[in-house]
Amino acid sequence: MSIRWRLTAWYSGILFITLLVFSIAVYGFVHLYTYDEMKTKIMQQYNRIKPVLTISEDGSLAYVTPDRTSKQRMEEADIYVQIYTYHNQLTWKSDNMRLRGLEFEMSAPSKAVKDRGFKKMNVGGYPFFVYQDFVTTENTNEIVGWLQVGTYTGTAENTLNRLRSILITGSLATLIIASTLGLFLARKSMKPIQKVADAANQIQKGTDLSVRIEYDGPQDEIGRLIGTFNGMIARTEGFYKELEDAYAAQRRFVSDASHELRTPLTTIRGNVDLLHKMWTSSPSDRPDLDEETIRQISIEAVGDIADEAKRMSRLVSDMLSLARADTGQTFEKEPIALQPLIEEVARRAKFLPKTAEWHVGDLRSLNGVYVVGNRDYLQQMLFIFIENGFKYTPEGEVRLDVILYKGQIGIRISDTGIGMDKDEIPHIFERFYRADQSRGVTEGTGLGLSIAKYIIDMHNGSVEVVTKRGEGSTFIVWLPIIFAPPLE
């Protein structure tokens, strides 16, 4: 059973019980009030009746009748009176009873009768409400008769029957109308939820995460549900796009890594094949090569193998560093004095292979300046930028200096090399990205700046790039600093 049918069933059941209780309460109240009024009317007349004892000629009791004033009052009040005399078993009836030929039932008109009080009777096919009790003498309190006072209840019963019919008919009509409207409203209220189910089903069957549910109703429970669903789908779409981008980057990473590894492997394999052929062939098969020439070729081949092995080692090391970054691995950090660290990097940079001049600015402003970081990773990051400067500066200079600004230290590495176009800047920190101008010309794997960016991020820093084609590039690494007493 669907939710709308269950809601309608619950609503109709509660409404049915409510109407039933209400109808019973209304009918019971009217019934009780009506018969209480009759009881009051009958008792008032009963208390006003003054029975008169009629004495026969021999002095014995003949029969009991009301006095004249009592007869007049009960006729005016439409009261029916019947008196039974035990002495001679005679029955006296009021005029309205005699004219209509009515007679109250007397089940056991004996002095031991227990059926006293109010009683409903059917007299001649007419409903009556009767009060009955004994008639006694004033002095001796002797029981002499059986008095019954009643009134016609046909009009009241008809009114109660009409009321019962109205309540039953009205309740049924109300229940039918309310159930129909409840089903309509439940269907209308559940329609947005059906939209949610349809949208979820559409997403399940396909890959379109751009589906959104349009809703312009109030921000009630359903409105919040639809808003939550749309927000969830939006976040899922974002995660899906990020996942697709990650997969694309991973495929590009694998493709570029395969490309970078293929070249040294091809070189190594070619040199190994050459050496194997020279060393295993007989002298007659290589008449143009003497021992000295073979020795020289072997030295060159082994040198090429060594160089390509070093290149592959650097590539694998860089890839491992990026893999650790991808898994969220961190490194230990501690306060580090910047002046000795950068001076050590500047000293060692003089021995790197280069064709450009190397200049170091004034580093005395770093005295007493510390950063919270890892010494080895900071040195690796600085050497990446310096080596890139040397690599892309065939002639000119590469310069290192520092800038202090608003609680940050800016380590600036600038060169006068080939530079880049501005549209390349957003991509230079991507893995294996190399400018078209340098790809295949300048040695490298395209992983250095990606590793440098990872190290900068782990130190809560940032990097600023200024470059222009043919005029060189400037990288400024900004790191948050802490101050301490100057070093001696």
Short mmCIF file of C-alpha atoms in Angstrom, two decimals:
data_model
loop_
_atom_site.label_atom_id
_atom_site.label_comp_id
_atom_site.label_asym_id
_atom_site.label_seq_id
_atom_site.Cartn_x
_atom_site.Cartn_y
_atom_site.Cartn_z
CA MET A 1 0.00 0.00 0.00
CA SER A 2 1.38 3.39 -0.98
CA ILE A 3 2.02 6.14 1.54
CA ARG A 4 -0.87 8.29 0.27
CA TRP A 5 -3.31 5.40 0.74
CA ARG A 6 -1.95 4.75 4.21
CA LEU A 7 -2.24 8.43 5.09
CA THR A 8 -5.82 8.49 3.80
CA ALA A 9 -6.68 5.33 5.72
CA TRP A 10 -5.23 6.71 8.95
CA TYR A 11 -6.92 10.07 8.45
CA SER A 12 -10.26 8.44 7.64
CA GLY A 13 -10.01 6.06 10.61
CA ILE A 14 -9.26 8.88 13.04
CA LEU A 15 -12.06 10.98 11.54
CA PHE A 16 -14.49 8.04 11.77
CA ILE A 17 -13.69 7.50 15.45
CA THR A 18 -13.98 11.24 16.13
CA LEU A 19 -17.35 11.49 14.39
CA LEU A 20 -18.61 8.34 16.14
CA VAL A 21 -17.66 9.66 19.56
CA PHE A 22 -19.10 13.09 18.74
CA SER A 23 -22.39 11.64 17.43
CA ILE A 24 -22.80 9.35 20.43
CA ALA A 25 -22.06 12.25 22.78
CA VAL A 26 -24.55 14.57 21.04
CA TYR A 27 -27.26 11.95 20.85
CA GLY A 28 -26.70 10.85 24.44
CA PHE A 29 -26.81 14.44 25.69
CA VAL A 30 -30.04 15.26 23.83
CA HIS A 31 -31.61 11.95 24.89
CA LEU A 32 -30.66 12.50 28.52
CA TYR A 33 -31.81 16.13 28.47
CA THR A 34 -35.14 15.23 26.85
CA TYR A 35 -35.98 12.50 29.34
CA ASP A 36 -34.77 14.58 32.26
CA GLU A 37 -37.25 17.24 31.20
CA MET A 38 -39.97 14.58 31.04
CA LYS A 39 -39.03 13.26 34.45
CA THR A 40 -39.17 16.75 35.91
CA LYS A 41 -42.55 17.40 34.30
CA ILE A 42 -43.99 14.06 35.47
CA MET A 43 -42.68 14.42 39.00
CA GLN A 44 -44.05 17.93 39.28
CA GLN A 45 -47.48 16.67 38.28
CA TYR A 46 -47.16 13.56 40.41
CA ASN A 47 -46.44 15.63 43.50
CA ARG A 48 -49.44 17.88 42.74
CA ILE A 49 -51.95 15.05 42.46
CA LYS A 50 -54.08 14.70 45.64
CA PRO A 51 -55.82 11.35 45.65
CA VAL A 52 -59.31 11.30 47.25
CA LEU A 53 -60.56 8.20 48.98
CA THR A 54 -64.23 7.52 48.12
CA ILE A 55 -66.18 5.77 50.93
CA SER A 56 -69.10 3.46 50.24
CA GLU A 57 -72.46 3.54 52.12
CA ASP A 58 -71.42 0.83 54.53
CA GLY A 59 -68.38 2.85 55.50
CA SER A 60 -65.84 0.84 53.59
CA LEU A 61 -63.33 2.20 51.08
CA ALA A 62 -64.72 2.23 47.55
CA TYR A 63 -61.95 3.59 45.22
CA VAL A 64 -59.26 6.24 44.97
CA THR A 65 -59.51 9.22 42.57
CA PRO A 66 -57.72 12.55 42.23
CA ASP A 67 -59.51 15.64 43.45
CA ARG A 68 -61.05 18.10 41.00
CA THR A 69 -58.17 20.61 40.99
CA SER A 70 -55.70 17.82 40.30
CA LYS A 71 -57.78 16.65 37.34
CA GLN A 72 -57.79 20.12 35.83
CA ARG A 73 -54.03 20.61 36.21
CA MET A 74 -53.12 17.27 34.66
CA GLU A 75 -55.43 17.84 31.70
CA GLU A 76 -53.74 21.17 31.04
CA ALA A 77 -50.28 19.58 31.32
CA ASP A 78 -51.22 16.71 28.99
CA ILE A 79 -50.56 14.21 31.74
CA TYR A 80 -52.09 10.74 31.67
CA VAL A 81 -53.10 9.30 35.06
CA GLN A 82 -54.27 5.86 36.04
CA ILE A 83 -55.13 4.71 39.60
CA TYR A 84 -55.72 1.13 40.65
CA THR A 85 -57.62 0.47 43.93
CA TYR A 86 -56.62 -2.70 45.72
CA HIS A 87 -59.84 -2.93 47.79
CA ASN A 88 -62.24 -3.53 44.95
CA GLN A 89 -59.71 -3.88 42.09
CA LEU A 90 -61.24 -0.92 40.27
CA THR A 91 -59.20 1.26 37.90
CA TRP A 92 -59.67 4.97 37.49
CA LYS A 93 -58.39 6.71 34.31
CA SER A 94 -58.03 10.32 33.37
CA ASP A 95 -60.37 11.66 30.66
CA ASN A 96 -57.65 11.80 28.00
CA MET A 97 -56.98 8.10 28.57
CA ARG A 98 -60.66 7.09 28.49
CA LEU A 99 -61.35 9.11 25.34
CA ARG A 100 -58.42 7.47 23.52
CA GLY A 101 -59.10 4.04 24.96
CA LEU A 102 -55.70 3.78 26.57
CA GLU A 103 -54.67 1.75 29.57
CA PHE A 104 -51.34 1.56 31.31
CA GLU A 105 -49.90 -1.86 31.77
CA MET A 106 -49.92 -3.15 35.35
CA SER A 107 -47.66 -6.16 35.38
CA ALA A 108 -48.34 -7.18 38.99
CA PRO A 109 -50.69 -4.75 40.76
CA SER A 110 -50.12 -6.21 44.19
CA LYS A 111 -48.97 -4.61 47.36
CA ALA A 112 -45.69 -6.54 47.09
CA VAL A 113 -44.83 -5.21 43.66
CA LYS A 114 -41.23 -4.08 43.23
CA ASP A 115 -41.58 -2.33 39.84
CA ARG A 116 -41.68 1.22 41.18
CA GLY A 117 -40.32 4.39 39.59
CA PHE A 118 -39.98 5.40 35.94
CA LYS A 119 -40.71 3.00 33.13
CA LYS A 120 -41.12 3.17 29.35
CA MET A 121 -44.35 1.63 28.08
CA ASN A 122 -46.07 1.02 24.80
CA VAL A 123 -49.78 1.79 25.20
CA GLY A 124 -52.02 1.14 22.23
CA GLY A 125 -49.07 1.40 19.90
CA TYR A 126 -47.97 4.73 21.40
CA PRO A 127 -44.82 5.27 23.44
CA PHE A 128 -45.25 6.56 27.00
CA PHE A 129 -42.96 7.45 29.83
CA VAL A 130 -44.59 6.56 33.15
CA TYR A 131 -43.86 7.02 36.83
CA GLN A 132 -45.63 4.58 39.15
CA ASP A 133 -45.83 4.21 42.92
CA PHE A 134 -48.14 3.20 45.77
CA VAL A 135 -50.98 5.39 47.20
CA THR A 136 -51.10 5.34 50.98
CA THR A 137 -53.33 6.85 53.65
CA GLU A 138 -52.06 9.88 55.49
CA ASN A 139 -52.68 8.65 59.01
CA THR A 140 -52.00 4.93 58.94
CA ASN A 141 -49.69 4.92 55.90
CA GLU A 142 -51.70 1.99 54.60
CA ILE A 143 -51.30 1.05 50.92
CA VAL A 144 -54.65 1.54 49.24
CA GLY A 145 -53.82 1.99 45.55
CA TRP A 146 -51.29 1.97 42.65
CA LEU A 147 -50.78 5.36 40.97
CA GLN A 148 -49.33 5.70 37.44
CA VAL A 149 -48.57 9.12 35.92
CA GLY A 150 -47.21 9.30 32.38
CA THR A 151 -46.77 11.42 29.31
CA TYR A 152 -46.69 10.73 25.58
CA THR A 153 -43.14 10.51 24.18
CA GLY A 154 -43.90 10.02 20.48
CA THR A 155 -42.86 13.55 19.54
CA ALA A 156 -39.64 13.32 21.54
CA GLU A 157 -38.86 9.87 20.11
CA ASN A 158 -39.43 11.16 16.57
CA THR A 159 -37.10 14.06 17.26
CA LEU A 160 -34.45 11.71 18.65
CA ASN A 161 -34.85 9.38 15.65
CA ARG A 162 -34.42 12.31 13.26
CA LEU A 163 -31.37 13.44 15.21
CA ARG A 164 -29.91 9.92 15.03
CA SER A 165 -30.54 9.76 11.28
CA ILE A 166 -29.02 13.20 10.78
CA LEU A 167 -25.93 12.27 12.79
CA ILE A 168 -25.45 8.95 10.96
CA THR A 169 -26.07 10.42 7.50
CA GLY A 170 -24.00 13.53 8.21
CA SER A 171 -21.13 11.50 9.64
CA LEU A 172 -21.08 9.14 6.65
CA ALA A 173 -21.27 12.04 4.19
CA THR A 174 -18.53 13.90 6.07
CA LEU A 175 -16.38 10.76 6.16
CA ILE A 176 -16.77 10.17 2.41
CA ILE A 177 -16.10 13.80 1.50
CA ALA A 178 -13.16 14.07 3.92
CA SER A 179 -11.65 10.78 2.69
CA THR A 180 -11.94 11.90 -0.93
CA LEU A 181 -10.40 15.28 -0.19
CA GLY A 182 -7.78 13.61 2.03
CA LEU A 183 -6.79 11.27 -0.79
CA PHE A 184 -6.56 14.22 -3.18
CA LEU A 185 -4.47 16.27 -0.75
CA ALA A 186 -2.28 13.28 0.10
CA ARG A 187 -1.65 12.66 -3.59
CA LYS A 188 -0.87 16.35 -4.11
CA SER A 189 1.38 16.46 -1.05
CA MET A 190 3.21 13.29 -2.06
CA LYS A 191 3.71 14.44 -5.66
CA PRO A 192 7.02 16.23 -4.85
CA ILE A 193 8.26 13.06 -3.14
CA GLN A 194 7.36 11.13 -6.28
CA LYS A 195 9.49 13.62 -8.18
CA VAL A 196 12.36 12.82 -5.83
CA ALA A 197 11.89 9.10 -6.48
CA ASP A 198 11.71 9.67 -10.25
CA ALA A 199 14.85 11.82 -10.19
CA ALA A 200 16.71 9.24 -8.10
CA ASN A 201 15.58 6.51 -10.49
CA GLN A 202 16.72 8.56 -13.47
CA ILE A 203 20.11 9.09 -11.85
CA GLN A 204 20.32 5.39 -11.03
CA LYS A 205 19.66 4.36 -14.64
CA GLY A 206 21.95 6.96 -16.19
CA THR A 207 24.90 9.16 -15.33
CA ASP A 208 23.22 12.54 -15.56
CA LEU A 209 23.88 14.17 -12.18
CA SER A 210 22.66 17.56 -13.40
CA VAL A 211 19.03 16.59 -12.69
CA ARG A 212 17.38 18.89 -10.14
CA ILE A 213 13.85 18.88 -8.75
CA GLU A 214 11.94 22.09 -9.35
CA TYR A 215 9.90 23.10 -6.30
CA ASP A 216 8.22 26.44 -5.66
CA GLY A 217 6.12 25.46 -2.66
CA PRO A 218 6.57 26.38 1.01
CA GLN A 219 9.70 25.41 2.86
CA ASP A 220 7.99 22.74 4.92
CA GLU A 221 9.22 19.19 5.50
CA ILE A 222 8.84 18.33 1.81
CA GLY A 223 10.50 21.57 0.76
CA ARG A 224 13.44 20.88 3.05
CA LEU A 225 13.60 17.29 1.78
CA ILE A 226 13.77 18.47 -1.84
CA GLY A 227 16.32 21.12 -0.93
CA THR A 228 18.44 18.51 0.85
CA PHE A 229 18.12 16.14 -2.11
CA ASN A 230 19.13 18.84 -4.60
CA GLY A 231 22.05 19.80 -2.39
CA MET A 232 23.10 16.17 -2.07
CA ILE A 233 22.95 15.68 -5.84
CA ALA A 234 24.92 18.91 -6.35
CA ARG A 235 27.62 17.71 -3.96
CA THR A 236 27.58 14.27 -5.57
CA GLU A 237 27.94 15.90 -8.99
CA GLY A 238 30.88 17.91 -7.66
CA PHE A 239 32.48 14.78 -6.19
CA TYR A 240 31.84 12.92 -9.43
CA LYS A 241 33.48 15.68 -11.47
CA GLU A 242 36.41 15.78 -9.06
CA LEU A 243 36.67 12.01 -9.35
CA GLU A 244 36.58 12.23 -13.14
CA ASP A 245 39.25 14.93 -13.04
CA ALA A 246 41.32 12.76 -10.69
CA TYR A 247 40.93 9.78 -12.98
CA ALA A 248 41.87 11.95 -15.97
CA ALA A 249 44.89 13.27 -14.08
CA GLN A 250 45.81 9.73 -13.08
CA ARG A 251 45.55 8.52 -16.67
CA ARG A 252 47.60 11.50 -17.80
CA PHE A 253 50.08 10.82 -15.01
CA VAL A 254 50.46 7.17 -16.03
CA SER A 255 50.73 8.13 -19.70
CA ASP A 256 53.37 10.79 -19.02
CA ALA A 257 55.25 8.52 -16.62
CA SER A 258 55.25 5.77 -19.23
CA HIS A 259 56.50 8.27 -21.81
CA GLU A 260 59.24 9.54 -19.51
CA LEU A 261 60.34 6.02 -18.56
CA ARG A 262 60.23 4.73 -22.12
CA THR A 263 63.06 7.01 -23.30
CA PRO A 264 65.71 5.97 -20.73
CA LEU A 265 64.65 2.34 -20.98
CA THR A 266 65.02 2.47 -24.75
CA THR A 267 68.45 4.04 -24.41
CA ILE A 268 69.54 1.48 -21.82
CA ARG A 269 68.25 -1.41 -23.86
CA GLY A 270 69.95 -0.13 -27.05
CA ASN A 271 73.28 0.25 -25.30
CA VAL A 272 72.95 -3.15 -23.64
CA ASP A 273 72.20 -4.77 -26.99
CA LEU A 274 75.18 -2.99 -28.52
CA LEU A 275 77.51 -4.12 -25.76
CA HIS A 276 76.17 -7.65 -25.88
CA LYS A 277 76.68 -7.80 -29.63
CA MET A 278 80.24 -6.44 -29.44
CA TRP A 279 81.32 -8.63 -26.55
CA THR A 280 79.82 -11.88 -27.84
CA SER A 281 80.65 -11.59 -31.54
CA SER A 282 83.89 -13.03 -32.98
CA PRO A 283 86.66 -10.70 -34.28
CA SER A 284 85.88 -11.77 -37.84
CA ASP A 285 82.34 -10.42 -37.50
CA ARG A 286 83.62 -6.93 -36.52
CA PRO A 287 86.68 -6.34 -38.75
CA ASP A 288 86.31 -2.52 -38.58
CA LEU A 289 86.52 -2.39 -34.78
CA ASP A 290 89.78 -2.81 -32.94
CA GLU A 291 90.09 -3.35 -29.23
CA GLU A 292 90.61 0.33 -28.44
CA THR A 293 87.54 1.34 -30.39
CA ILE A 294 85.45 -1.32 -28.69
CA ARG A 295 86.75 -0.13 -25.32
CA GLN A 296 85.85 3.47 -26.12
CA ILE A 297 82.37 2.53 -27.35
CA SER A 298 81.82 0.40 -24.24
CA ILE A 299 82.79 3.29 -21.94
CA GLU A 300 80.36 5.60 -23.71
CA ALA A 301 77.58 3.02 -23.63
CA VAL A 302 78.09 2.37 -19.91
CA GLY A 303 78.13 6.14 -19.31
CA ASP A 304 74.84 6.48 -21.19
CA ILE A 305 73.36 3.61 -19.16
CA ALA A 306 74.52 5.24 -15.91
CA ASP A 307 73.07 8.62 -16.89
CA GLU A 308 69.71 7.11 -17.86
CA ALA A 309 69.66 5.05 -14.65
CA LYS A 310 70.21 8.22 -12.64
CA ARG A 311 67.42 9.92 -14.58
CA MET A 312 65.08 7.01 -13.90
CA SER A 313 66.11 7.04 -10.23
CA ARG A 314 65.24 10.74 -9.97
CA LEU A 315 61.95 10.16 -11.76
CA VAL A 316 60.98 7.28 -9.48
CA SER A 317 62.00 9.30 -6.42
CA ASP A 318 59.88 12.23 -7.56
CA MET A 319 56.94 9.95 -8.27
CA LEU A 320 57.26 8.41 -4.80
CA SER A 321 57.23 11.89 -3.25
CA LEU A 322 54.04 12.75 -5.10
CA ALA A 323 52.51 9.39 -4.17
CA ARG A 324 53.17 10.15 -0.49
CA ALA A 325 51.54 13.53 -1.00
CA ASP A 326 48.49 11.90 -2.59
CA THR A 327 48.05 9.56 0.38
CA GLY A 328 48.05 12.52 2.77
CA GLN A 329 51.31 11.65 4.47
CA THR A 330 52.87 14.48 6.43
CA PHE A 331 56.33 15.10 7.80
CA GLU A 332 57.64 16.28 11.12
CA LYS A 333 58.10 20.03 11.55
CA GLU A 334 60.03 22.12 14.04
CA PRO A 335 61.26 25.72 14.35
CA ILE A 336 64.09 26.26 11.87
CA ALA A 337 66.44 29.24 11.58
CA LEU A 338 66.18 30.45 7.99
CA GLN A 339 69.53 32.26 7.67
CA PRO A 340 71.85 29.23 7.98
CA LEU A 341 69.46 27.08 5.91
CA ILE A 342 69.31 29.47 2.95
CA GLU A 343 73.04 30.24 3.19
CA GLU A 344 73.74 26.49 3.00
CA VAL A 345 71.45 26.18 -0.07
CA ALA A 346 73.16 29.19 -1.72
CA ARG A 347 76.62 27.71 -1.09
CA ARG A 348 75.69 24.29 -2.51
CA ALA A 349 73.94 25.85 -5.51
CA LYS A 350 77.31 27.13 -6.76
CA PHE A 351 78.27 23.55 -7.57
CA LEU A 352 75.19 22.70 -9.64
CA PRO A 353 75.71 22.29 -13.42
CA LYS A 354 74.86 25.61 -15.01
CA THR A 355 75.69 28.04 -17.79
CA ALA A 356 74.23 31.13 -16.12
CA GLU A 357 75.81 33.26 -13.39
CA TRP A 358 74.72 32.68 -9.79
CA HIS A 359 74.11 35.68 -7.50
CA VAL A 360 72.96 35.74 -3.88
CA GLY A 361 71.50 38.86 -2.31
CA ASP A 362 71.88 40.18 1.24
CA LEU A 363 70.61 37.52 3.67
CA ARG A 364 71.41 39.36 6.92
CA SER A 365 67.75 40.35 7.36
CA LEU A 366 67.03 36.67 8.06
CA ASN A 367 68.90 36.79 11.36
CA GLY A 368 66.42 35.85 14.11
CA VAL A 369 63.77 34.72 11.60
CA TYR A 370 62.41 31.20 12.02
CA VAL A 371 59.81 29.10 10.28
CA VAL A 372 58.02 25.98 11.49
CA GLY A 373 58.92 23.31 8.95
CA ASN A 374 61.15 20.46 7.84
CA ARG A 375 64.74 21.32 6.93
CA ASP A 376 65.22 18.61 4.29
CA TYR A 377 61.96 19.36 2.49
CA LEU A 378 62.63 23.12 2.50
CA GLN A 379 66.04 22.55 0.98
CA GLN A 380 64.55 20.22 -1.63
CA MET A 381 61.95 22.86 -2.54
CA LEU A 382 64.58 25.61 -2.93
CA PHE A 383 66.86 23.43 -5.04
CA ILE A 384 63.92 22.64 -7.36
CA PHE A 385 63.41 26.33 -8.12
CA ILE A 386 67.15 27.01 -8.40
CA GLU A 387 67.76 24.03 -10.71
CA ASN A 388 64.82 25.12 -12.86
CA GLY A 389 66.35 28.59 -13.06
CA PHE A 390 69.67 27.15 -14.23
CA LYS A 391 67.96 24.74 -16.59
CA TYR A 392 65.92 27.38 -18.43
CA THR A 393 68.59 30.11 -18.42
CA PRO A 394 71.17 29.25 -21.10
CA GLU A 395 72.87 32.59 -20.51
CA GLY A 396 72.32 35.44 -18.10
CA GLU A 397 71.93 35.13 -14.35
CA VAL A 398 69.94 33.38 -11.61
CA ARG A 399 69.49 35.32 -8.37
CA LEU A 400 68.41 34.43 -4.82
CA ASP A 401 67.29 37.04 -2.28
CA VAL A 402 64.67 37.47 0.47
CA ILE A 403 61.82 39.84 1.33
CA LEU A 404 60.23 40.44 4.76
CA TYR A 405 56.59 41.59 4.59
CA LYS A 406 53.80 41.51 7.20
CA GLY A 407 54.90 38.47 9.17
CA GLN A 408 55.95 36.49 6.10
CA ILE A 409 59.25 35.74 4.48
CA GLY A 410 59.46 35.82 0.71
CA ILE A 411 62.24 33.71 -0.78
CA ARG A 412 62.73 35.03 -4.32
CA ILE A 413 64.44 33.06 -7.08
CA SER A 414 64.60 34.99 -10.32
CA ASP A 415 66.26 34.31 -13.65
CA THR A 416 66.74 35.97 -17.03
CA GLY A 417 66.02 32.82 -19.02
CA ILE A 418 63.46 31.85 -21.65
CA GLY A 419 60.41 32.72 -19.51
CA MET A 420 56.82 31.67 -20.19
CA ASP A 421 53.55 32.98 -21.52
CA LYS A 422 50.96 34.07 -18.93
CA ASP A 423 48.49 31.40 -20.04
CA GLU A 424 51.01 28.72 -19.01
CA ILE A 425 51.27 29.85 -15.39
CA PRO A 426 48.13 28.00 -14.14
CA HIS A 427 49.57 24.71 -15.45
CA ILE A 428 53.20 24.81 -14.41
CA PHE A 429 52.52 23.06 -11.09
CA GLU A 430 50.68 20.19 -12.78
CA ARG A 431 52.49 16.88 -12.93
CA PHE A 432 54.56 16.23 -16.04
CA TYR A 433 53.58 19.61 -17.46
CA ARG A 434 56.34 21.22 -19.48
CA ALA A 435 56.08 24.16 -21.79
CA ASP A 436 55.99 23.20 -25.44
CA GLN A 437 59.10 25.25 -26.01
CA SER A 438 61.14 23.18 -23.57
CA ARG A 439 59.59 19.73 -24.01
CA GLY A 440 62.09 17.48 -25.73
CA VAL A 441 64.78 20.19 -25.62
CA THR A 442 65.47 20.81 -21.96
CA GLU A 443 66.11 17.79 -19.77
CA GLY A 444 63.51 17.12 -17.08
CA THR A 445 60.45 15.14 -16.06
CA GLY A 446 57.98 17.91 -15.26
CA LEU A 447 57.54 16.74 -11.65
CA GLY A 448 59.78 19.18 -9.81
CA LEU A 449 57.35 22.09 -9.48
CA SER A 450 54.54 19.71 -8.43
CA ILE A 451 56.73 18.49 -5.56
CA ALA A 452 57.70 22.06 -4.68
CA LYS A 453 54.04 23.09 -4.54
CA TYR A 454 53.27 20.16 -2.26
CA ILE A 455 56.09 21.17 0.12
CA ILE A 456 54.92 24.80 0.13
CA ASP A 457 51.35 23.76 0.92
CA MET A 458 52.51 21.54 3.78
CA HIS A 459 54.26 24.59 5.26
CA ASN A 460 51.09 26.70 4.97
CA GLY A 461 52.80 28.87 2.41
CA SER A 462 52.09 30.17 -1.06
CA VAL A 463 53.98 30.83 -4.26
CA GLU A 464 53.87 33.86 -6.52
CA VAL A 465 54.93 33.67 -10.19
CA VAL A 466 55.95 36.56 -12.45
CA THR A 467 57.15 35.68 -15.95
CA LYS A 468 57.36 36.95 -19.50
CA ARG A 469 58.37 35.17 -22.65
CA GLY A 470 62.05 35.83 -23.48
CA GLU A 471 62.69 37.90 -20.33
CA GLY A 472 62.84 35.31 -17.58
CA SER A 473 60.76 34.19 -14.57
CA THR A 474 60.56 35.07 -10.90
CA PHE A 475 59.23 32.72 -8.19
CA ILE A 476 58.53 34.11 -4.70
CA VAL A 477 57.85 31.52 -2.01
CA TRP A 478 55.95 33.06 0.93
CA LEU A 479 56.21 31.31 4.31
CA PRO A 480 54.76 32.36 7.70
CA ILE A 481 57.55 33.17 10.13
CA ILE A 482 58.22 33.41 13.84
CA PHE A 483 60.83 35.66 15.42
CA ALA A 484 63.52 34.73 17.87
CA PRO A 485 66.67 36.36 19.26
CA PRO A 486 69.33 36.98 16.62
CA LEU A 487 71.94 34.28 16.06
CA GLU A 488 75.43 34.97 17.33
#
